[in-house]
Structures are given as structure tokens and as C-alpha cells.
Amino acid sequence: MNVLGIESSCDETGVALVGFVGDARPRLRAHALHSQADMHQAYGGVVPELASRDHIRRVIPLTRNVLAESGATLADVDVVAYTRGPGLAGALLVGAGYAVALATALDRPAIGVHHLEGHLLSPFLSADPPDFPFVALLVSGGHSQLMRVDAVGAYSMLGETIDDAAGEAFDKTAKLLGLGYPGGPALSRLAEFGDPAAFVLPRPLLHSGNLDFSFAGLKTAVMTQYRKLGTNVCDQARADLAAATQAAIVDVLVAKSLRALQQTSLKRMVVAGGVGANARLRAQLDAACARQGVRVHYPELDLCTDNGAMIAIAAALRLQRGIGLATRDGAFDIKPRWPLDAIDPVVASSALA
Ligand code: KG4
Ligand code: ZN
């Protein structure tokens, strides 16, 4: 069974082919990605209309690349999976419309996938996949959440951000330091040259006792420190501020993850979403979890940020369990706002029969 995955919820067009036989572990056959970061860079953030138009331009050539690389043809595609939400409405419509049109033309079922479920299940394509149940830390540009994951489709929210997401905190600080968009990777590169102790920044909600996050205050504190430095800010001060910001975000993410593990008594953890690529987060979390006898699983580095493979694997794992909401009627909807714990009640799929 081959699942073609289409991701178009924000500023990356992702296409991938995931294959599986029976209930054996699904494998990534090929994936291709186009990031629109350069196009949005000039505006300091994603321009939704430009994003939609670019997805239209990219999705067919990317599909051709994936098929060529995997040695498959359209006739080998058994199911087309697409991101149904959450995300930018216009961008989602492009991927959903394309996926359902392709599925209809091929006389195959289509299946809409929750973007965060894709992130959450992306480690199942890694060399070291987790077993259920586990605690998941989902940290992306739009979300910061701790979830308890008991099975595919069984997600309960343990805590989430009450304002900015962790990725947003990286991006906004990076913008302030003149590092462009998206800022997370650039900020973490600059932080390598800085001293995290050079500035004292708050660790919001660190001692709140619950599992919620708040990063908006951190952004304000960084801005205040930056203004104090005046107009002649030197490269070392910028690097120090980047290092201090990264350390503050990572400290909070690690502390709350440990608390979630303690509260649930679980001994396995998954980190997914763009911020999961952050080297300091990985190092600190690995060290802290090792002391508690907890295994941490990550997606492959190139599958941390948005991609088509995570959509295909989420669909594949659902289909293997008979809980894929596959349709054949050519109809689709998108869900720009869609909390993960409000994911559709799982319904046995007959569309593949
Ligand atoms: O998961 P993702 O690609 O998109 C969303 O679903 O939002 O995450 C993108 C976010 C951006 O905020 C980006 O700055 C951040 O992930 N990011 C990083 C790193 N790589 C990506 N943040 C910190 N360190 C990184 N290495
Ligand atoms: Zn994402």
C-alpha cells in the first residue's frame, strides 16, 4: 500500500510517498519539499496569499519528483493524504483540492490529516520509533503543547501555551536581532557564539505548577534588554542575547516536559515540530531524561519542520488500524482552526474495502 502525502498548511509545500505491507512498519520511499522562506523573507513573515499561489506552482512538480525518486508511478498510489488543518485557509485549500482531485482522477480514496498529528507521528519514520504510550512535546511556529499519546488517534492535552508558541518566541527575537525570517535556526546559530548567562531573562510559568507555557513576556523582556543596549549594539551582545533567549525557552520546555513525565508516570517522550530541531533543546532534554530513565524519540532532522512525509505516515498508521477517515466522493473540507484533542472521533474506514 502506497500513501502519497501532501502538506500545504503554511509556507512549505511537501510531498512524500510512504509504503507499507500489511501491519509492517511503514517506510518512507521518497519525499520532496519546497520552502517559501526566501519569498516571505522580504515581508518578515508569511504572506498568506503569496503562500497559496506558490503551493499551486510547486505541488505538481514535487509530486513528479517524489514518484521519480521512488521509482513509482501514479498508478502505484493507493491513497492520497492531505493536510486538512490547522493552517492558513487558502494554503490548505490548495493541497486539499489537489489531493482530492488527484485521488478522484486515480479512482483512489483521499484522507484528510491533522497537521499536528502528522508532527506527533513523524518519529515513526525514524530509525528509532517510539512505542505507545508516550508524552509528546509539540513545539512549532504555531503551537506549543504537551500531550499524552496512548495510541494513534488517542491524544489528551496536558498543557499548552497561553500566548505565543515557542517557535514564535524564536522567530520574534530573531526578527528583533535582525536575523530575518524564519528566525529559529538563525537564532540558534548565533547563540553558539554567545553566553547564555550574560543576560537575566524570565522563565515564564516555570513554577506555575501546571503544564502551560507563556512566551509573550519573554519577548518583551528581550526587547527591553535590546533597547537598553542602544544603537551601538555589538555582535557579541547580540550573540549573548540570542544565547540567553534560547536558554530561557529551552529551560522552560525541559522543565515542563519533566513535569509531564512525572505526572503521567510515563517513561517515553517524543519531541516534534520545528523547534524540535533545536540542538540545545535536544541536548538538555536528552540529559535530563537520561537521569530519569526516560527515552526521548525525535523525527529525523529533516522531518522536524513541515513536510509531506509526516502527513503520509499519519494516514498510513490510521489506515493500518482501520481508523482512517478515507473518502471517495470527491468532497473535502478544510479546518483552519482545529485543536488536536478535538480530532474527529475515530470511525472505521470502509472506503478502502
Ligand atoms: O513545525 P514547523 O515547520 O511549522 C509549524 O507548524 O509552525 O515549525 C516552524 C518553527 C519556526 O518558528 C522556526 O523558527 C522553528 O520552528 N525552528 C527552530 C529551529 N528550526 C526551526 N527553532 C529553534 N531552533 C531551530 N533549530
Ligand atoms: Zn508544522
mmCIF file of C-alpha atoms and ligand atoms in Angstrom:
data_model
loop_
_atom_site.group_PDB
_atom_site.id
_atom_site.type_symbol
_atom_site.label_atom_id
_atom_site.label_comp_id
_atom_site.label_asym_id
_atom_site.label_seq_id
_atom_site.Cartn_x
_atom_site.Cartn_y
_atom_site.Cartn_z
ATOM 1 C CA MET A 1 0.000 0.000 0.000
ATOM 2 C CA ASN A 2 1.426 3.386 -1.045
ATOM 3 C CA VAL A 3 0.243 6.633 0.561
ATOM 4 C CA LEU A 4 1.016 9.910 -1.184
ATOM 5 C CA GLY A 5 1.154 12.716 1.423
ATOM 6 C CA ILE A 6 0.566 16.386 0.568
ATOM 7 C CA GLU A 7 1.385 19.154 3.066
ATOM 8 C CA SER A 8 0.490 22.790 2.329
ATOM 9 C CA SER A 9 -0.702 24.313 5.617
ATOM 10 C CA CYS A 10 1.768 27.202 5.777
ATOM 11 C CA ASP A 11 4.911 28.134 3.842
ATOM 12 C CA GLU A 12 6.264 24.734 2.859
ATOM 13 C CA THR A 13 4.960 22.549 0.061
ATOM 14 C CA GLY A 14 5.727 18.958 0.977
ATOM 15 C CA VAL A 15 5.036 15.756 -0.960
ATOM 16 C CA ALA A 16 6.043 12.231 0.074
ATOM 17 C CA LEU A 17 5.398 8.586 -0.658
ATOM 18 C CA VAL A 18 5.154 6.196 2.291
ATOM 19 C CA GLY A 19 4.703 2.481 1.677
ATOM 20 C CA PHE A 20 3.643 -0.399 3.900
ATOM 21 C CA VAL A 21 2.737 -4.053 3.651
ATOM 22 C CA GLY A 22 0.046 -5.372 5.999
ATOM 23 C CA ASP A 23 0.786 -4.233 9.523
ATOM 24 C CA ALA A 24 4.557 -3.942 8.993
ATOM 25 C CA ARG A 25 6.185 -0.641 9.821
ATOM 26 C CA PRO A 26 5.565 1.970 7.069
ATOM 27 C CA ARG A 27 8.699 3.199 5.270
ATOM 28 C CA LEU A 28 9.469 6.489 3.605
ATOM 29 C CA ARG A 29 10.027 5.818 -0.098
ATOM 30 C CA ALA A 30 10.783 9.436 -1.086
ATOM 31 C CA HIS A 31 9.942 12.977 -0.095
ATOM 32 C CA ALA A 32 10.369 16.411 -1.654
ATOM 33 C CA LEU A 33 9.963 19.847 -0.182
ATOM 34 C CA HIS A 34 9.869 23.425 -1.304
ATOM 35 C CA SER A 35 10.301 26.090 1.361
ATOM 36 C CA GLN A 36 8.885 29.531 0.613
ATOM 37 C CA ALA A 37 11.089 31.144 3.298
ATOM 38 C CA ASP A 38 13.056 33.215 0.746
ATOM 39 C CA MET A 39 9.847 34.557 -0.780
ATOM 40 C CA HIS A 40 8.367 35.630 2.574
ATOM 41 C CA GLN A 41 11.683 36.912 3.953
ATOM 42 C CA ALA A 42 11.164 40.369 2.419
ATOM 43 C CA TYR A 43 7.933 40.766 4.410
ATOM 44 C CA GLY A 44 9.277 39.489 7.751
ATOM 45 C CA GLY A 45 6.657 36.738 7.913
ATOM 46 C CA VAL A 46 4.298 34.579 5.858
ATOM 47 C CA VAL A 47 2.024 36.428 3.402
ATOM 48 C CA PRO A 48 -0.950 34.039 3.094
ATOM 49 C CA GLU A 49 -1.984 34.916 -0.477
ATOM 50 C CA LEU A 50 1.575 34.514 -1.771
ATOM 51 C CA ALA A 51 1.825 31.197 0.079
ATOM 52 C CA SER A 52 -1.327 29.820 -1.607
ATOM 53 C CA ARG A 53 -0.166 30.852 -5.081
ATOM 54 C CA ASP A 54 3.252 29.300 -4.577
ATOM 55 C CA HIS A 55 1.757 25.984 -3.377
ATOM 56 C CA ILE A 56 -0.156 25.853 -6.693
ATOM 57 C CA ARG A 57 3.095 26.296 -8.631
ATOM 58 C CA ARG A 58 5.054 23.701 -6.649
ATOM 59 C CA VAL A 59 2.795 20.801 -5.834
ATOM 60 C CA ILE A 60 2.705 19.047 -9.244
ATOM 61 C CA PRO A 61 6.481 19.221 -9.941
ATOM 62 C CA LEU A 62 7.155 17.993 -6.385
ATOM 63 C CA THR A 63 4.786 15.058 -6.903
ATOM 64 C CA ARG A 64 6.643 14.172 -10.111
ATOM 65 C CA ASN A 65 9.985 14.325 -8.257
ATOM 66 C CA VAL A 66 8.743 12.039 -5.482
ATOM 67 C CA LEU A 67 7.375 9.473 -7.911
ATOM 68 C CA ALA A 68 10.569 9.544 -9.984
ATOM 69 C CA GLU A 69 12.793 9.195 -6.918
ATOM 70 C CA SER A 70 10.805 6.293 -5.515
ATOM 71 C CA GLY A 71 10.550 4.559 -8.888
ATOM 72 C CA ALA A 72 6.757 4.604 -8.624
ATOM 73 C CA THR A 73 4.075 5.891 -10.985
ATOM 74 C CA LEU A 74 0.683 7.443 -10.282
ATOM 75 C CA ALA A 75 -0.839 4.020 -10.796
ATOM 76 C CA ASP A 76 1.082 2.802 -7.708
ATOM 77 C CA VAL A 77 -0.571 5.412 -5.442
ATOM 78 C CA ASP A 78 -3.260 3.662 -3.382
ATOM 79 C CA VAL A 79 -4.350 6.593 -1.157
ATOM 80 C CA VAL A 80 -3.805 10.356 -1.296
ATOM 81 C CA ALA A 81 -3.430 12.029 2.123
ATOM 82 C CA TYR A 82 -3.505 15.788 2.635
ATOM 83 C CA THR A 83 -3.335 18.273 5.498
ATOM 84 C CA ARG A 84 -6.925 19.159 6.388
ATOM 85 C CA GLY A 85 -5.914 21.654 9.111
ATOM 86 C CA PRO A 86 -4.996 23.615 11.105
ATOM 87 C CA GLY A 87 -3.235 26.232 8.988
ATOM 88 C CA LEU A 88 -3.779 29.062 6.524
ATOM 89 C CA ALA A 89 -7.164 28.606 4.813
ATOM 90 C CA GLY A 90 -6.021 29.407 1.277
ATOM 91 C CA ALA A 91 -2.870 27.304 1.586
ATOM 92 C CA LEU A 92 -4.826 24.327 2.962
ATOM 93 C CA LEU A 93 -7.352 24.622 0.119
ATOM 94 C CA VAL A 94 -4.621 24.239 -2.491
ATOM 95 C CA GLY A 95 -3.290 20.984 -1.001
ATOM 96 C CA ALA A 96 -6.730 19.564 -0.207
ATOM 97 C CA GLY A 97 -8.147 20.476 -3.635
ATOM 98 C CA TYR A 98 -5.139 18.993 -5.420
ATOM 99 C CA ALA A 99 -5.094 15.808 -3.320
ATOM 100 C CA VAL A 100 -8.805 15.111 -3.700
ATOM 101 C CA ALA A 101 -8.760 15.898 -7.443
ATOM 102 C CA LEU A 102 -5.796 13.543 -7.908
ATOM 103 C CA ALA A 103 -7.449 10.807 -5.836
ATOM 104 C CA THR A 104 -10.678 11.166 -7.815
ATOM 105 C CA ALA A 105 -8.839 11.026 -11.147
ATOM 106 C CA LEU A 106 -6.996 7.877 -9.988
ATOM 107 C CA ASP A 107 -10.191 6.387 -8.521
ATOM 108 C CA ARG A 108 -8.490 6.127 -5.145
ATOM 109 C CA PRO A 109 -9.582 7.267 -1.666
ATOM 110 C CA ALA A 110 -8.380 10.528 -0.138
ATOM 111 C CA ILE A 111 -7.789 11.104 3.549
ATOM 112 C CA GLY A 112 -7.579 14.422 5.444
ATOM 113 C CA VAL A 113 -4.914 14.525 8.170
ATOM 114 C CA HIS A 114 -4.466 16.776 11.213
ATOM 115 C CA HIS A 115 -1.182 18.675 10.780
ATOM 116 C CA LEU A 116 -0.181 18.251 14.434
ATOM 117 C CA GLU A 117 -0.963 14.541 14.336
ATOM 118 C CA GLY A 118 1.500 14.435 11.445
ATOM 119 C CA HIS A 119 4.205 16.099 13.567
ATOM 120 C CA LEU A 120 3.380 13.831 16.502
ATOM 121 C CA LEU A 121 3.650 10.620 14.477
ATOM 122 C CA SER A 122 6.663 11.691 12.361
ATOM 123 C CA PRO A 123 9.140 9.794 14.655
ATOM 124 C CA PHE A 124 7.513 6.578 13.399
ATOM 125 C CA LEU A 125 9.550 7.108 10.217
ATOM 126 C CA SER A 126 12.808 7.351 12.162
ATOM 127 C CA ALA A 127 15.338 4.587 12.821
ATOM 128 C CA ASP A 128 14.273 4.651 16.479
ATOM 129 C CA PRO A 129 10.460 4.790 16.583
ATOM 130 C CA PRO A 130 8.656 5.023 19.947
ATOM 131 C CA ASP A 131 6.157 2.588 21.450
ATOM 132 C CA PHE A 132 2.864 3.833 22.907
ATOM 133 C CA PRO A 133 2.061 5.409 25.321
ATOM 134 C CA PHE A 134 4.298 8.483 25.456
ATOM 135 C CA VAL A 135 4.378 12.151 26.367
ATOM 136 C CA ALA A 136 4.703 14.396 23.313
ATOM 137 C CA LEU A 137 6.174 17.867 23.284
ATOM 138 C CA LEU A 138 4.896 19.576 20.151
ATOM 139 C CA VAL A 139 6.804 22.757 19.520
ATOM 140 C CA SER A 140 6.308 24.548 16.220
ATOM 141 C CA GLY A 141 5.808 28.054 14.889
ATOM 142 C CA GLY A 142 2.128 27.976 15.765
ATOM 143 C CA HIS A 143 1.873 25.523 18.676
ATOM 144 C CA SER A 144 3.492 24.624 21.994
ATOM 145 C CA GLN A 145 1.727 21.703 23.603
ATOM 146 C CA LEU A 146 2.346 18.765 25.874
ATOM 147 C CA MET A 147 0.153 15.808 25.032
ATOM 148 C CA ARG A 148 -0.380 12.335 26.381
ATOM 149 C CA VAL A 149 -0.453 9.908 23.456
ATOM 150 C CA ASP A 150 -1.942 6.482 24.182
ATOM 151 C CA ALA A 151 -2.396 5.284 20.612
ATOM 152 C CA VAL A 152 -2.865 6.612 17.093
ATOM 153 C CA GLY A 153 -5.852 8.966 17.417
ATOM 154 C CA ALA A 154 -5.873 8.914 21.262
ATOM 155 C CA TYR A 155 -4.472 12.272 22.318
ATOM 156 C CA SER A 156 -5.112 14.178 25.539
ATOM 157 C CA MET A 157 -3.873 17.686 26.130
ATOM 158 C CA LEU A 158 -1.729 18.109 29.235
ATOM 159 C CA GLY A 159 -0.767 21.742 28.739
ATOM 160 C CA GLU A 160 -0.312 24.382 26.062
ATOM 161 C CA THR A 161 0.821 27.919 25.514
ATOM 162 C CA ILE A 162 -1.482 30.643 26.702
ATOM 163 C CA ASP A 163 0.011 33.155 24.241
ATOM 164 C CA ASP A 164 2.971 32.830 21.836
ATOM 165 C CA ALA A 165 4.294 29.468 20.646
ATOM 166 C CA ALA A 166 7.940 28.536 21.320
ATOM 167 C CA GLY A 167 8.769 28.885 17.612
ATOM 168 C CA GLU A 168 7.129 32.298 17.614
ATOM 169 C CA ALA A 169 9.376 33.346 20.517
ATOM 170 C CA PHE A 170 12.410 32.244 18.493
ATOM 171 C CA ASP A 171 11.123 33.997 15.367
ATOM 172 C CA LYS A 172 10.208 37.275 17.092
ATOM 173 C CA THR A 173 13.543 37.518 18.924
ATOM 174 C CA ALA A 174 15.369 36.720 15.698
ATOM 175 C CA LYS A 175 13.477 39.488 13.930
ATOM 176 C CA LEU A 176 14.419 41.926 16.685
ATOM 177 C CA LEU A 177 18.084 40.966 16.274
ATOM 178 C CA GLY A 178 17.819 41.473 12.517
ATOM 179 C CA LEU A 179 18.169 37.781 11.661
ATOM 180 C CA GLY A 180 15.293 37.588 9.162
ATOM 181 C CA TYR A 181 12.521 35.015 8.814
ATOM 182 C CA PRO A 182 12.127 32.229 9.911
ATOM 183 C CA GLY A 183 14.429 33.044 12.767
ATOM 184 C CA GLY A 184 14.700 29.842 14.828
ATOM 185 C CA PRO A 185 17.623 28.229 13.008
ATOM 186 C CA ALA A 186 19.445 31.602 12.599
ATOM 187 C CA LEU A 187 18.958 32.488 16.264
ATOM 188 C CA SER A 188 20.302 29.142 17.414
ATOM 189 C CA ARG A 189 23.355 29.516 15.124
ATOM 190 C CA LEU A 190 24.084 32.978 16.551
ATOM 191 C CA ALA A 191 23.551 31.659 20.100
ATOM 192 C CA GLU A 192 26.532 29.305 19.655
ATOM 193 C CA PHE A 193 28.804 32.363 19.929
ATOM 194 C CA GLY A 194 27.023 33.852 22.938
ATOM 195 C CA ASP A 195 26.999 33.455 26.707
ATOM 196 C CA PRO A 196 23.532 32.429 27.955
ATOM 197 C CA ALA A 197 24.329 33.889 31.399
ATOM 198 C CA ALA A 198 25.178 37.362 30.046
ATOM 199 C CA PHE A 199 21.541 38.468 30.373
ATOM 200 C CA VAL A 200 18.994 37.532 33.014
ATOM 201 C CA LEU A 201 15.716 36.676 31.285
ATOM 202 C CA PRO A 202 12.490 35.357 32.815
ATOM 203 C CA ARG A 203 11.439 31.691 32.640
ATOM 204 C CA PRO A 204 7.673 32.290 32.288
ATOM 205 C CA LEU A 205 5.343 29.923 34.224
ATOM 206 C CA LEU A 206 8.332 27.779 35.282
ATOM 207 C CA HIS A 207 6.936 27.405 38.779
ATOM 208 C CA SER A 208 3.250 27.647 37.896
ATOM 209 C CA GLY A 209 2.657 24.039 38.934
ATOM 210 C CA ASN A 210 0.741 23.309 35.736
ATOM 211 C CA LEU A 211 1.904 22.303 32.254
ATOM 212 C CA ASP A 212 1.030 25.507 30.420
ATOM 213 C CA PHE A 213 3.542 27.768 28.692
ATOM 214 C CA SER A 214 3.728 31.516 28.140
ATOM 215 C CA PHE A 215 6.347 33.129 25.911
ATOM 216 C CA ALA A 216 4.946 36.611 25.231
ATOM 217 C CA GLY A 217 6.571 38.096 28.373
ATOM 218 C CA LEU A 218 9.949 36.697 27.363
ATOM 219 C CA LYS A 219 9.735 38.518 24.037
ATOM 220 C CA THR A 220 9.012 41.795 25.908
ATOM 221 C CA ALA A 221 11.948 41.201 28.284
ATOM 222 C CA VAL A 222 14.294 40.584 25.339
ATOM 223 C CA MET A 223 13.069 43.767 23.683
ATOM 224 C CA THR A 224 13.696 45.763 26.866
ATOM 225 C CA GLN A 225 17.256 44.417 27.158
ATOM 226 C CA TYR A 226 17.895 45.090 23.484
ATOM 227 C CA ARG A 227 16.718 48.696 23.761
ATOM 228 C CA LYS A 228 18.975 49.213 26.787
ATOM 229 C CA LEU A 229 21.946 48.260 24.636
ATOM 230 C CA GLY A 230 21.235 51.333 22.478
ATOM 231 C CA THR A 231 22.097 51.836 18.836
ATOM 232 C CA ASN A 232 25.727 50.705 19.032
ATOM 233 C CA VAL A 233 24.938 47.109 19.901
ATOM 234 C CA CYS A 234 27.982 44.935 19.194
ATOM 235 C CA ASP A 235 27.973 41.465 17.659
ATOM 236 C CA GLN A 236 28.926 39.847 20.981
ATOM 237 C CA ALA A 237 25.938 41.430 22.769
ATOM 238 C CA ARG A 238 23.595 40.199 20.042
ATOM 239 C CA ALA A 239 25.040 36.700 20.326
ATOM 240 C CA ASP A 240 24.724 36.832 24.136
ATOM 241 C CA LEU A 241 21.091 37.916 23.865
ATOM 242 C CA ALA A 242 20.382 35.117 21.357
ATOM 243 C CA ALA A 243 22.019 32.583 23.712
ATOM 244 C CA ALA A 244 20.113 33.890 26.750
ATOM 245 C CA THR A 245 16.778 33.774 24.875
ATOM 246 C CA GLN A 246 17.388 30.256 23.630
ATOM 247 C CA ALA A 247 18.394 29.122 27.120
ATOM 248 C CA ALA A 248 15.233 30.622 28.658
ATOM 249 C CA ILE A 249 12.945 28.916 26.120
ATOM 250 C CA VAL A 250 14.757 25.581 26.419
ATOM 251 C CA ASP A 251 14.789 25.665 30.246
ATOM 252 C CA VAL A 252 11.012 26.066 30.323
ATOM 253 C CA LEU A 253 10.390 23.373 27.693
ATOM 254 C CA VAL A 254 12.638 20.896 29.513
ATOM 255 C CA ALA A 255 11.210 21.606 32.976
ATOM 256 C CA LYS A 256 7.607 21.267 31.804
ATOM 257 C CA SER A 257 8.402 18.095 29.865
ATOM 258 C CA LEU A 258 9.890 16.525 33.010
ATOM 259 C CA ARG A 259 6.827 17.554 34.996
ATOM 260 C CA ALA A 260 4.554 15.982 32.369
ATOM 261 C CA LEU A 261 6.530 12.732 32.575
ATOM 262 C CA GLN A 262 6.283 12.797 36.355
ATOM 263 C CA GLN A 263 2.531 13.498 36.335
ATOM 264 C CA THR A 264 1.769 10.735 33.838
ATOM 265 C CA SER A 265 4.387 8.291 35.195
ATOM 266 C CA LEU A 266 5.369 7.620 31.571
ATOM 267 C CA LYS A 267 8.925 6.741 30.627
ATOM 268 C CA ARG A 268 8.864 7.662 26.948
ATOM 269 C CA MET A 269 8.841 11.005 25.259
ATOM 270 C CA VAL A 270 8.507 12.317 21.693
ATOM 271 C CA VAL A 271 9.581 15.785 20.598
ATOM 272 C CA ALA A 272 8.181 17.043 17.304
ATOM 273 C CA GLY A 273 7.649 20.268 15.360
ATOM 274 C CA GLY A 274 10.185 22.759 14.001
ATOM 275 C CA VAL A 275 11.671 23.729 17.382
ATOM 276 C CA GLY A 276 12.401 20.021 17.927
ATOM 277 C CA ALA A 277 15.344 20.568 15.544
ATOM 278 C CA ASN A 278 16.989 22.858 18.122
ATOM 279 C CA ALA A 279 20.316 21.365 19.235
ATOM 280 C CA ARG A 280 20.260 22.867 22.750
ATOM 281 C CA LEU A 281 16.727 21.569 23.360
ATOM 282 C CA ARG A 282 17.787 18.081 22.233
ATOM 283 C CA ALA A 283 20.954 18.081 24.344
ATOM 284 C CA GLN A 284 19.303 19.381 27.524
ATOM 285 C CA LEU A 285 16.228 17.197 27.228
ATOM 286 C CA ASP A 286 18.278 14.075 26.467
ATOM 287 C CA ALA A 287 20.493 14.716 29.507
ATOM 288 C CA ALA A 288 17.590 15.453 31.872
ATOM 289 C CA CYS A 289 15.555 12.479 30.639
ATOM 290 C CA ALA A 290 18.518 10.089 30.821
ATOM 291 C CA ARG A 291 18.801 10.935 34.546
ATOM 292 C CA GLN A 292 15.143 9.870 34.942
ATOM 293 C CA GLY A 293 15.498 6.731 32.827
ATOM 294 C CA VAL A 294 13.299 8.224 30.089
ATOM 295 C CA ARG A 295 13.872 7.577 26.357
ATOM 296 C CA VAL A 296 13.379 10.564 24.038
ATOM 297 C CA HIS A 297 12.441 9.987 20.398
ATOM 298 C CA TYR A 298 12.772 12.556 17.634
ATOM 299 C CA PRO A 299 11.835 12.604 13.971
ATOM 300 C CA GLU A 300 14.769 12.594 11.555
ATOM 301 C CA LEU A 301 16.171 16.152 11.491
ATOM 302 C CA ASP A 302 14.816 16.954 8.022
ATOM 303 C CA LEU A 303 11.332 15.809 9.104
ATOM 304 C CA CYS A 304 11.108 18.144 12.153
ATOM 305 C CA THR A 305 9.756 21.084 10.184
ATOM 306 C CA ASP A 306 6.718 20.799 7.924
ATOM 307 C CA ASN A 307 6.880 18.090 5.257
ATOM 308 C CA GLY A 308 4.730 15.648 3.289
ATOM 309 C CA ALA A 309 6.162 12.532 4.958
ATOM 310 C CA MET A 310 4.520 13.316 8.300
ATOM 311 C CA ILE A 311 1.132 13.568 6.592
ATOM 312 C CA ALA A 312 1.662 10.277 4.768
ATOM 313 C CA ILE A 313 2.822 8.424 7.926
ATOM 314 C CA ALA A 314 -0.146 9.695 9.974
ATOM 315 C CA ALA A 315 -2.511 8.485 7.238
ATOM 316 C CA ALA A 316 -0.659 5.160 6.919
ATOM 317 C CA LEU A 317 -0.786 4.461 10.675
ATOM 318 C CA ARG A 318 -4.501 5.290 10.762
ATOM 319 C CA LEU A 319 -5.258 3.133 7.727
ATOM 320 C CA GLN A 320 -3.339 0.184 9.234
ATOM 321 C CA ARG A 321 -5.565 0.441 12.309
ATOM 322 C CA GLY A 322 -8.795 0.875 10.312
ATOM 323 C CA ILE A 323 -9.357 4.353 11.684
ATOM 324 C CA GLY A 324 -8.594 6.357 8.573
ATOM 325 C CA LEU A 325 -11.364 8.718 7.552
ATOM 326 C CA ALA A 326 -10.884 7.977 3.863
ATOM 327 C CA THR A 327 -13.442 9.258 1.349
ATOM 328 C CA ARG A 328 -14.096 8.570 -2.308
ATOM 329 C CA ASP A 329 -16.838 11.075 -3.078
ATOM 330 C CA GLY A 330 -14.600 13.918 -4.279
ATOM 331 C CA ALA A 331 -15.806 16.133 -1.418
ATOM 332 C CA PHE A 332 -13.464 17.747 1.115
ATOM 333 C CA ASP A 333 -13.331 20.439 3.709
ATOM 334 C CA ILE A 334 -10.501 22.198 5.488
ATOM 335 C CA LYS A 335 -10.206 23.166 9.141
ATOM 336 C CA PRO A 336 -8.002 26.265 9.560
ATOM 337 C CA ARG A 337 -8.621 26.079 13.326
ATOM 338 C CA TRP A 338 -8.680 22.553 14.676
ATOM 339 C CA PRO A 339 -7.456 21.622 18.172
ATOM 340 C CA LEU A 340 -5.753 18.218 18.201
ATOM 341 C CA ASP A 341 -7.809 16.937 21.099
ATOM 342 C CA ALA A 342 -10.939 17.795 19.088
ATOM 343 C CA ILE A 343 -9.832 15.497 16.283
ATOM 344 C CA ASP A 344 -12.780 13.672 14.726
ATOM 345 C CA PRO A 345 -13.979 10.662 16.692
ATOM 346 C CA VAL A 346 -12.286 7.725 15.081
ATOM 347 C CA VAL A 347 -14.533 5.946 12.626
ATOM 348 C CA ALA A 348 -13.733 2.632 10.970
ATOM 349 C CA SER A 349 -12.993 3.185 7.329
ATOM 350 C CA SER A 350 -14.793 1.184 4.694
ATOM 351 C CA ALA A 351 -13.506 3.309 1.831
ATOM 352 C CA LEU A 352 -10.501 1.067 1.281
ATOM 353 C CA ALA A 353 -12.516 -2.120 1.125
HETATM 354 O O1 KG4 B 1 6.747 22.782 12.524
HETATM 355 P P1 KG4 B 1 7.130 23.970 11.748
HETATM 356 O O2 KG4 B 1 7.927 23.786 10.487
HETATM 357 O O3 KG4 B 1 5.905 24.814 11.316
HETATM 358 C C1 KG4 B 1 4.743 24.982 12.041
HETATM 359 O O4 KG4 B 1 3.897 24.049 12.014
HETATM 360 O O5 KG4 B 1 4.655 26.042 12.665
HETATM 361 O O6 KG4 B 1 7.932 24.914 12.772
HETATM 362 C C2 KG4 B 1 8.494 26.118 12.356
HETATM 363 C C3 KG4 B 1 9.105 26.781 13.562
HETATM 364 C C4 KG4 B 1 9.579 28.206 13.278
HETATM 365 O O7 KG4 B 1 9.128 29.029 14.321
HETATM 366 C C5 KG4 B 1 11.098 28.058 13.280
HETATM 367 O O8 KG4 B 1 11.772 29.248 13.656
HETATM 368 C C6 KG4 B 1 11.287 26.969 14.306
HETATM 369 O O9 KG4 B 1 10.238 26.045 14.024
HETATM 370 N N1 KG4 B 1 12.591 26.289 14.174
HETATM 371 C C7 KG4 B 1 13.556 26.337 15.116
HETATM 372 C C8 KG4 B 1 14.652 25.588 14.612
HETATM 373 N N2 KG4 B 1 14.309 25.123 13.385
HETATM 374 C C9 KG4 B 1 13.039 25.558 13.137
HETATM 375 N N3 KG4 B 1 13.577 26.926 16.330
HETATM 376 C C10 KG4 B 1 14.692 26.785 17.054
HETATM 377 N N4 KG4 B 1 15.789 26.118 16.645
HETATM 378 C C11 KG4 B 1 15.822 25.502 15.450
HETATM 379 N N5 KG4 B 1 16.904 24.842 15.055
HETATM 380 ZN ZN ZN B 2 4.080 22.308 11.493
#
